[in-house]
């Protein structure tokens, strides 16, 4: 009987490994599409991606997986399994139920409607005309509601939106998010008020910097952070795309950035951000590679790592104390800029219209707006027709800005047009997790900031590796963060971080 | 009944399309491995390739394909199908029989043993020690004999070697090849004798040329030939690898080259060669994309195209008459070289030890040696132990060279260590096909050489597109070449070409 369960478990892991390996292959095909593919190949590429996703769905819903899960869970030996083995079984079971809950036709309808809608969204955004893709957005939303209805049952979610959020942030219901976002909002309002009340405004770093110098700085940054792209045994790359992203897993992780000659800080902070994602993937537990527990925990935890390297570390006085002189050696452009001017400029805070350009203080407001709208969309409280008006009203209320057209409003992000609903909360959860991580890190390594100032990133890297990265997917995000920091989900730590940093910077 | 056959045919093509699309995805993964992959990712990459090949074998041996083929071929409507449809069915049936003839375990054993052997071959070649991989080569050869035994039955081949050649050059038995190779050998011997008897020897172009200039020349060459890699609607790329190769299909074709600062002609002729492969793939019939008839005809036909662009066109006086001045504008290095010196240098003829460095006259001798050895290996007339000695004897007899170690002898090529048996003949068949193509082209476009001299490549490109490329896989190579040139397989045309060219060049 015990032998039985062992061989069934082994077979189950072998099937799961195929799925994980297939995902990495799909990842390469995707990465190639964004970075290397000749323009004419787009049709061939969509055929490849559609086929691989069809094969993926077929392998993922193989009834043999269901039989093996059943045999293992009913076996008397089940309770004697190690916690890691039980967690693998839990995650495989969850994935299997979710994939089998969605009929193949619905999966392919959503993929096709998503491709159509995102294409129309590009046109609509260019023409600042929401009506161009409104009808298709409705269709996509309806299909996503159907999917959410199916997923609700197997996930035992309280409502559709919870079922969707769970795809990105497992076991994090909207009620929990709502509570912590409210706390965050209450803390951000007075802070933003104080910052906006300051007379002293940061200068802009509007120098022109050759792309070649920016490439060299990117190399220095990745090397400094420990994301290896240059050695002969490297497991990483840095390439150039319109929009920066990270892809890959363990020994093949690739980040991209975009170099703007007139905005060199854009590449610096996107390289820092994507390196955070990359280091997480590279530090996943090798002994569990291709197993569910060897994968990242959640999108929010991933975002906490990218934001840690981008903001907590990458916009800190300590980091730039040593690094500013290093980049000044690369290019004469910054020779006249002192640390205070640089630091003040890269920590400029202002309420604004565009999420991806937002600073670390106001960023969460953009997310809270999207969270509330998604929640109401899936509860049928608002319609697609009402989206622009609802959007503009919330930006007036939370941001005090007037949206003059839908391209700088409801159409700014690709997510909804791509069928990604429930994804947005993860971005702000990443900030909240970071607050807790800073608190725990400071208790564990009281001198971490002065170590960074001395150019020693290793202690911080190691802390993140031990407490976050190498934990893989052993726990759902709320549990993982509690295990790592000792505290349940709480926005106060992130608010404390922001208040301390910005009161020092702006002097209030 | 007719409706039945139509829907069965449609379903069959849809399954075949999946296989073709999967192959293109595997091609991208392979290309990435050679060009972009971080070094550490090799283990992950072999997992991906093994999984995709397992999926490929599973899709290719789907019993539903057998049932559909059976239903179609037994249907009364079968005879009324168009010739293209019948050819598709023939090719699908052939592929299905071949794939099902090989048990999955044998396929995977060969793949694993091939990976092991090629790895040991690298070490053995570096250490000039055949014994390092001899035992593994034996294992691989034995597995390949097993595969050949299985394939013989379904291909109705007369012997093992014929079954293997058929994988690369369909329906071209070793007896046919033997006859045409003998004819070729008989013609080459006196020609080589005459060339070697000439007192006037070409100079060597041993200039150092910066890689940046070589890259610019590669761009000019691909643009000149019509292989588009630069426009915003391009379907091609040129990248850098240790060994040049071409991969891709239709709208996503990629060539690679290697730039040696001290040997600039290497990149020029590898770019010309690979562009020939690439243009063939890009000119395949769009209306039959993903169908068996929409694929290339054979490895030999492929090689005829690469060698046409590399040698017939690329080493001709007419091509360089216009192009030499163009590359002289790119780099001052060649300023003092006149057309005669250049042309004489790139058409240097000498019997030698290394196949991939051979000129177009002696190249076929290298292939004939390998053909004879492979034939005897699979007929159990020689053993792996005897390989080095047999090799060295043949090089003494045919080439009049003394092999001083096995790295410049039997271990020079990767093919046998990789499990590629029956592949070599295609290289020389490419030359023989080219001879026939030149003859037919000259009858059809008597002025093609003077057009090339005036920089007009379009008429030749168009002739090749119409008569070879766009014919896809409508016929087996011997038939295709007969349809295109009006002549059955015959080495005399290639010998005529060589005799004319080299008697003019060397003046005999």
mmCIF file of C-alpha atoms in Angstrom, chain B residues 74-327:
data_model
loop_
_atom_site.group_PDB
_atom_site.id
_atom_site.type_symbol
_atom_site.label_atom_id
_atom_site.label_comp_id
_atom_site.label_asym_id
_atom_site.label_seq_id
_atom_site.Cartn_x
_atom_site.Cartn_y
_atom_site.Cartn_z
ATOM 1 C CA UNK B 74 -10.321 2.692 -49.309
ATOM 2 C CA UNK B 75 -12.923 5.284 -50.266
ATOM 3 C CA UNK B 76 -14.311 5.145 -53.838
ATOM 4 C CA UNK B 77 -13.694 8.892 -54.074
ATOM 5 C CA UNK B 78 -9.923 8.443 -53.624
ATOM 6 C CA UNK B 79 -9.127 8.207 -57.337
ATOM 7 C CA UNK B 80 -10.956 11.443 -58.052
ATOM 8 C CA UNK B 81 -8.690 13.427 -55.723
ATOM 9 C CA UNK B 82 -6.343 16.027 -57.196
ATOM 10 C CA UNK B 83 -2.681 14.983 -57.660
ATOM 11 C CA UNK B 84 -1.620 17.407 -54.894
ATOM 12 C CA UNK B 85 -4.097 15.797 -52.525
ATOM 13 C CA UNK B 86 -2.845 12.323 -53.414
ATOM 14 C CA UNK B 87 0.744 13.435 -52.883
ATOM 15 C CA UNK B 88 -0.168 14.785 -49.437
ATOM 16 C CA UNK B 89 -1.790 11.477 -48.570
ATOM 17 C CA UNK B 90 1.237 9.572 -49.869
ATOM 18 C CA UNK B 91 3.613 11.673 -47.767
ATOM 19 C CA UNK B 92 1.469 11.511 -44.634
ATOM 20 C CA UNK B 93 1.177 7.753 -45.017
ATOM 21 C CA UNK B 94 4.923 7.415 -45.484
ATOM 22 C CA UNK B 95 5.687 9.505 -42.419
ATOM 23 C CA UNK B 96 3.112 7.652 -40.337
ATOM 24 C CA UNK B 97 4.477 4.217 -41.308
ATOM 25 C CA UNK B 98 8.008 5.349 -40.570
ATOM 26 C CA UNK B 99 7.185 6.829 -37.188
ATOM 27 C CA UNK B 100 5.075 3.871 -36.078
ATOM 28 C CA UNK B 101 7.809 1.481 -37.258
ATOM 29 C CA UNK B 102 10.091 2.841 -34.535
ATOM 30 C CA UNK B 103 9.077 1.953 -30.972
ATOM 31 C CA UNK B 104 9.129 4.933 -28.605
ATOM 32 C CA UNK B 105 11.850 3.265 -26.526
ATOM 33 C CA UNK B 106 14.120 2.903 -29.572
ATOM 34 C CA UNK B 107 13.561 6.551 -30.535
ATOM 35 C CA UNK B 108 14.409 7.712 -27.051
ATOM 36 C CA UNK B 109 17.382 5.300 -26.743
ATOM 37 C CA UNK B 110 18.833 6.687 -29.967
ATOM 38 C CA UNK B 111 18.296 10.265 -28.798
ATOM 39 C CA UNK B 112 19.976 9.567 -25.447
ATOM 40 C CA UNK B 113 22.848 7.536 -26.914
ATOM 41 C CA UNK B 114 23.316 10.241 -29.561
ATOM 42 C CA UNK B 115 23.607 12.937 -26.893
ATOM 43 C CA UNK B 116 26.144 10.865 -24.948
ATOM 44 C CA UNK B 117 28.173 9.954 -28.028
ATOM 45 C CA UNK B 118 28.362 13.449 -29.465
ATOM 46 C CA UNK B 119 29.534 14.713 -26.103
ATOM 47 C CA UNK B 120 32.301 12.089 -25.942
ATOM 48 C CA UNK B 121 33.145 12.770 -29.586
ATOM 49 C CA UNK B 122 33.895 16.411 -28.680
ATOM 50 C CA UNK B 123 36.316 15.229 -26.002
ATOM 51 C CA UNK B 124 37.840 12.570 -28.270
ATOM 52 C CA UNK B 125 38.332 15.087 -31.074
ATOM 53 C CA UNK B 126 39.963 17.586 -28.712
ATOM 54 C CA UNK B 127 42.305 14.874 -27.427
ATOM 55 C CA UNK B 128 42.829 13.240 -30.845
ATOM 56 C CA UNK B 129 41.883 9.930 -29.305
ATOM 57 C CA UNK B 130 39.334 7.776 -31.153
ATOM 58 C CA UNK B 131 39.236 5.230 -28.309
ATOM 59 C CA UNK B 132 37.457 7.730 -26.018
ATOM 60 C CA UNK B 133 34.143 7.373 -27.835
ATOM 61 C CA UNK B 134 34.575 4.168 -29.799
ATOM 62 C CA UNK B 135 32.472 1.999 -27.471
ATOM 63 C CA UNK B 136 29.629 4.518 -27.480
ATOM 64 C CA UNK B 137 29.816 4.926 -31.229
ATOM 65 C CA UNK B 138 29.359 1.148 -31.495
ATOM 66 C CA UNK B 139 26.262 1.328 -29.292
ATOM 67 C CA UNK B 140 24.826 4.146 -31.357
ATOM 68 C CA UNK B 141 25.553 2.333 -34.601
ATOM 69 C CA UNK B 142 23.874 -0.820 -33.298
ATOM 70 C CA UNK B 143 20.768 1.157 -32.340
ATOM 71 C CA UNK B 144 20.779 2.809 -35.766
ATOM 72 C CA UNK B 145 21.013 -0.602 -37.428
ATOM 73 C CA UNK B 146 17.964 -1.695 -35.433
ATOM 74 C CA UNK B 147 16.101 1.397 -36.602
ATOM 75 C CA UNK B 148 17.225 0.766 -40.180
ATOM 76 C CA UNK B 149 15.993 -2.835 -39.973
ATOM 77 C CA UNK B 150 12.565 -1.601 -38.889
ATOM 78 C CA UNK B 151 12.469 1.147 -41.503
ATOM 79 C CA UNK B 152 13.539 -1.203 -44.330
ATOM 80 C CA UNK B 153 10.275 -3.110 -44.004
ATOM 81 C CA UNK B 154 7.915 -0.134 -44.223
ATOM 82 C CA UNK B 155 9.987 1.659 -46.854
ATOM 83 C CA UNK B 156 10.490 -1.528 -48.852
ATOM 84 C CA UNK B 157 14.161 -0.650 -49.146
ATOM 85 C CA UNK B 158 16.614 -3.248 -50.480
ATOM 86 C CA UNK B 159 19.016 -2.800 -47.600
ATOM 87 C CA UNK B 160 19.558 -0.924 -44.349
ATOM 88 C CA UNK B 161 21.584 1.857 -45.872
ATOM 89 C CA UNK B 162 18.932 2.595 -48.483
ATOM 90 C CA UNK B 163 16.370 2.928 -45.684
ATOM 91 C CA UNK B 164 18.586 5.495 -43.943
ATOM 92 C CA UNK B 165 19.407 7.505 -47.072
ATOM 93 C CA UNK B 166 15.666 7.683 -47.735
ATOM 94 C CA UNK B 167 15.289 9.782 -44.553
ATOM 95 C CA UNK B 168 17.226 12.565 -46.276
ATOM 96 C CA UNK B 169 16.912 11.798 -50.003
ATOM 97 C CA UNK B 170 13.595 10.005 -50.538
ATOM 98 C CA UNK B 171 13.558 7.202 -53.081
ATOM 99 C CA UNK B 172 17.216 7.488 -53.945
ATOM 100 C CA UNK B 173 18.711 4.017 -53.401
ATOM 101 C CA UNK B 174 22.439 3.570 -52.815
ATOM 102 C CA UNK B 175 22.745 1.750 -56.171
ATOM 103 C CA UNK B 176 21.571 4.890 -58.018
ATOM 104 C CA UNK B 177 23.896 7.060 -55.958
ATOM 105 C CA UNK B 178 26.774 4.667 -56.541
ATOM 106 C CA UNK B 179 26.294 4.880 -60.296
ATOM 107 C CA UNK B 180 26.196 8.664 -60.432
ATOM 108 C CA UNK B 181 29.049 9.017 -57.925
ATOM 109 C CA UNK B 182 31.219 6.699 -60.078
ATOM 110 C CA UNK B 183 30.521 8.838 -63.103
ATOM 111 C CA UNK B 184 31.384 11.923 -61.078
ATOM 112 C CA UNK B 185 34.598 10.411 -59.744
ATOM 113 C CA UNK B 186 35.721 9.431 -63.223
ATOM 114 C CA UNK B 187 35.241 12.968 -64.425
ATOM 115 C CA UNK B 188 36.789 14.658 -61.397
ATOM 116 C CA UNK B 189 40.078 12.745 -61.482
ATOM 117 C CA UNK B 190 41.379 14.158 -64.803
ATOM 118 C CA UNK B 191 40.078 17.643 -63.990
ATOM 119 C CA UNK B 192 41.854 17.730 -60.641
ATOM 120 C CA UNK B 193 44.968 16.422 -62.348
ATOM 121 C CA UNK B 194 44.896 19.286 -64.853
ATOM 122 C CA UNK B 195 44.342 21.923 -62.177
ATOM 123 C CA UNK B 196 47.103 20.525 -60.009
ATOM 124 C CA UNK B 197 49.391 20.524 -63.011
ATOM 125 C CA UNK B 198 49.100 24.284 -63.470
ATOM 126 C CA UNK B 199 52.090 26.314 -62.398
ATOM 127 C CA UNK B 200 50.096 29.422 -61.686
ATOM 128 C CA UNK B 201 48.808 29.173 -58.086
ATOM 129 C CA UNK B 202 46.234 31.544 -56.549
ATOM 130 C CA UNK B 203 47.303 34.033 -53.885
ATOM 131 C CA UNK B 204 45.750 33.872 -50.445
ATOM 132 C CA UNK B 205 43.541 36.742 -49.238
ATOM 133 C CA UNK B 206 45.095 36.847 -45.792
ATOM 134 C CA UNK B 207 44.010 40.345 -44.812
ATOM 135 C CA UNK B 208 42.667 41.180 -41.379
ATOM 136 C CA UNK B 209 39.177 42.658 -41.618
ATOM 137 C CA UNK B 210 37.262 44.086 -38.628
ATOM 138 C CA UNK B 211 34.170 42.097 -37.709
ATOM 139 C CA UNK B 212 32.061 45.259 -38.019
ATOM 140 C CA UNK B 213 32.963 45.540 -41.731
ATOM 141 C CA UNK B 214 32.212 41.853 -42.220
ATOM 142 C CA UNK B 215 28.776 42.373 -40.645
ATOM 143 C CA UNK B 216 28.088 45.215 -43.069
ATOM 144 C CA UNK B 217 29.160 43.020 -46.006
ATOM 145 C CA UNK B 218 26.838 40.258 -44.772
ATOM 146 C CA UNK B 219 23.974 42.764 -44.785
ATOM 147 C CA UNK B 220 24.829 43.856 -48.336
ATOM 148 C CA UNK B 221 24.984 40.225 -49.472
ATOM 149 C CA UNK B 222 21.658 39.163 -48.004
ATOM 150 C CA UNK B 223 19.990 42.283 -49.378
ATOM 151 C CA UNK B 224 21.536 41.671 -52.798
ATOM 152 C CA UNK B 225 20.330 38.063 -52.882
ATOM 153 C CA UNK B 226 16.829 39.037 -51.781
ATOM 154 C CA UNK B 227 16.916 37.446 -48.337
ATOM 155 C CA UNK B 228 15.168 40.168 -46.354
ATOM 156 C CA UNK B 229 16.431 40.708 -42.808
ATOM 157 C CA UNK B 230 16.346 44.476 -42.449
ATOM 158 C CA UNK B 231 12.909 45.842 -43.323
ATOM 159 C CA UNK B 232 10.097 46.229 -40.821
ATOM 160 C CA UNK B 233 8.262 43.410 -42.583
ATOM 161 C CA UNK B 234 11.316 41.163 -42.818
ATOM 162 C CA UNK B 235 11.002 37.417 -42.438
ATOM 163 C CA UNK B 236 14.650 36.708 -41.701
ATOM 164 C CA UNK B 237 17.616 37.234 -39.374
ATOM 165 C CA UNK B 238 21.419 36.859 -39.439
ATOM 166 C CA UNK B 239 23.049 35.887 -36.133
ATOM 167 C CA UNK B 240 26.413 34.598 -34.988
ATOM 168 C CA UNK B 241 27.260 31.055 -33.927
ATOM 169 C CA UNK B 242 30.316 28.820 -33.799
ATOM 170 C CA UNK B 243 29.063 26.856 -36.825
ATOM 171 C CA UNK B 244 26.807 28.525 -39.410
ATOM 172 C CA UNK B 245 23.338 27.053 -39.937
ATOM 173 C CA UNK B 246 19.869 27.897 -41.237
ATOM 174 C CA UNK B 247 16.604 27.241 -39.437
ATOM 175 C CA UNK B 248 12.994 28.232 -39.944
ATOM 176 C CA UNK B 249 10.145 27.937 -42.371
ATOM 177 C CA UNK B 250 8.337 30.427 -44.634
ATOM 178 C CA UNK B 251 7.975 33.754 -42.796
ATOM 179 C CA UNK B 252 10.504 33.087 -40.023
ATOM 180 C CA UNK B 253 13.832 31.987 -41.473
ATOM 181 C CA UNK B 254 17.106 32.552 -39.665
ATOM 182 C CA UNK B 255 20.685 32.096 -40.786
ATOM 183 C CA UNK B 256 23.854 32.305 -38.739
ATOM 184 C CA UNK B 257 27.471 32.859 -39.609
ATOM 185 C CA UNK B 258 30.826 33.208 -37.885
ATOM 186 C CA UNK B 259 33.095 36.217 -38.430
ATOM 187 C CA UNK B 260 36.828 35.486 -38.276
ATOM 188 C CA UNK B 261 38.900 38.693 -38.349
ATOM 189 C CA UNK B 262 41.722 36.851 -40.154
ATOM 190 C CA UNK B 263 39.533 34.976 -42.616
ATOM 191 C CA UNK B 264 36.850 37.273 -43.993
ATOM 192 C CA UNK B 265 35.930 35.016 -46.936
ATOM 193 C CA UNK B 266 34.653 32.414 -44.471
ATOM 194 C CA UNK B 267 31.732 34.647 -43.476
ATOM 195 C CA UNK B 268 31.092 35.773 -47.063
ATOM 196 C CA UNK B 269 30.671 32.236 -48.359
ATOM 197 C CA UNK B 270 28.799 30.943 -45.325
ATOM 198 C CA UNK B 271 26.351 33.841 -45.652
ATOM 199 C CA UNK B 272 25.922 33.059 -49.359
ATOM 200 C CA UNK B 273 25.471 29.362 -48.562
ATOM 201 C CA UNK B 274 22.974 29.828 -45.746
ATOM 202 C CA UNK B 275 21.099 32.494 -47.735
ATOM 203 C CA UNK B 276 20.522 29.835 -50.401
ATOM 204 C CA UNK B 277 18.916 27.594 -47.790
ATOM 205 C CA UNK B 278 16.937 30.549 -46.448
ATOM 206 C CA UNK B 279 15.609 31.747 -49.820
ATOM 207 C CA UNK B 280 14.407 28.209 -50.567
ATOM 208 C CA UNK B 281 12.433 28.135 -47.310
ATOM 209 C CA UNK B 282 11.011 31.620 -47.894
ATOM 210 C CA UNK B 283 9.926 30.747 -51.440
ATOM 211 C CA UNK B 284 8.081 27.581 -50.491
ATOM 212 C CA UNK B 285 4.466 27.612 -51.736
ATOM 213 C CA UNK B 286 2.416 29.782 -49.336
ATOM 214 C CA UNK B 287 -0.825 28.102 -50.422
ATOM 215 C CA UNK B 288 0.425 24.771 -49.052
ATOM 216 C CA UNK B 289 2.030 26.037 -45.864
ATOM 217 C CA UNK B 290 1.960 23.393 -43.096
ATOM 218 C CA UNK B 291 1.010 20.687 -45.656
ATOM 219 C CA UNK B 292 3.523 17.950 -46.531
ATOM 220 C CA UNK B 293 3.632 19.199 -50.130
ATOM 221 C CA UNK B 294 4.497 22.654 -48.773
ATOM 222 C CA UNK B 295 7.749 21.449 -47.227
ATOM 223 C CA UNK B 296 11.201 21.284 -48.894
ATOM 224 C CA UNK B 297 11.767 18.312 -51.207
ATOM 225 C CA UNK B 298 14.946 16.766 -49.764
ATOM 226 C CA UNK B 299 18.258 17.538 -48.101
ATOM 227 C CA UNK B 300 20.010 17.222 -51.458
ATOM 228 C CA UNK B 301 17.683 19.710 -53.128
ATOM 229 C CA UNK B 302 18.185 22.027 -50.152
ATOM 230 C CA UNK B 303 21.932 21.672 -50.574
ATOM 231 C CA UNK B 304 21.656 22.340 -54.308
ATOM 232 C CA UNK B 305 20.164 25.738 -53.456
ATOM 233 C CA UNK B 306 22.736 26.666 -50.818
ATOM 234 C CA UNK B 307 25.551 25.576 -53.143
ATOM 235 C CA UNK B 308 24.019 27.427 -56.053
ATOM 236 C CA UNK B 309 24.165 30.717 -54.142
ATOM 237 C CA UNK B 310 27.522 29.935 -52.558
ATOM 238 C CA UNK B 311 29.405 28.485 -55.548
ATOM 239 C CA UNK B 312 27.661 28.775 -58.898
ATOM 240 C CA UNK B 313 26.611 32.354 -58.244
ATOM 241 C CA UNK B 314 28.854 33.331 -55.349
ATOM 242 C CA UNK B 315 32.190 32.240 -56.775
ATOM 243 C CA UNK B 316 31.448 33.437 -60.306
ATOM 244 C CA UNK B 317 33.254 36.230 -62.102
ATOM 245 C CA UNK B 318 29.903 37.751 -63.035
ATOM 246 C CA UNK B 319 28.735 38.134 -59.440
ATOM 247 C CA UNK B 320 31.952 39.764 -58.247
ATOM 248 C CA UNK B 321 32.244 42.038 -61.237
ATOM 249 C CA UNK B 322 29.686 44.331 -59.625
ATOM 250 C CA UNK B 323 29.941 43.286 -56.029
ATOM 251 C CA UNK B 324 33.670 43.595 -55.353
ATOM 252 C CA UNK B 325 33.534 47.377 -55.673
ATOM 253 C CA UNK B 326 30.591 47.421 -53.274
ATOM 254 C CA UNK B 327 32.537 45.666 -50.552
#
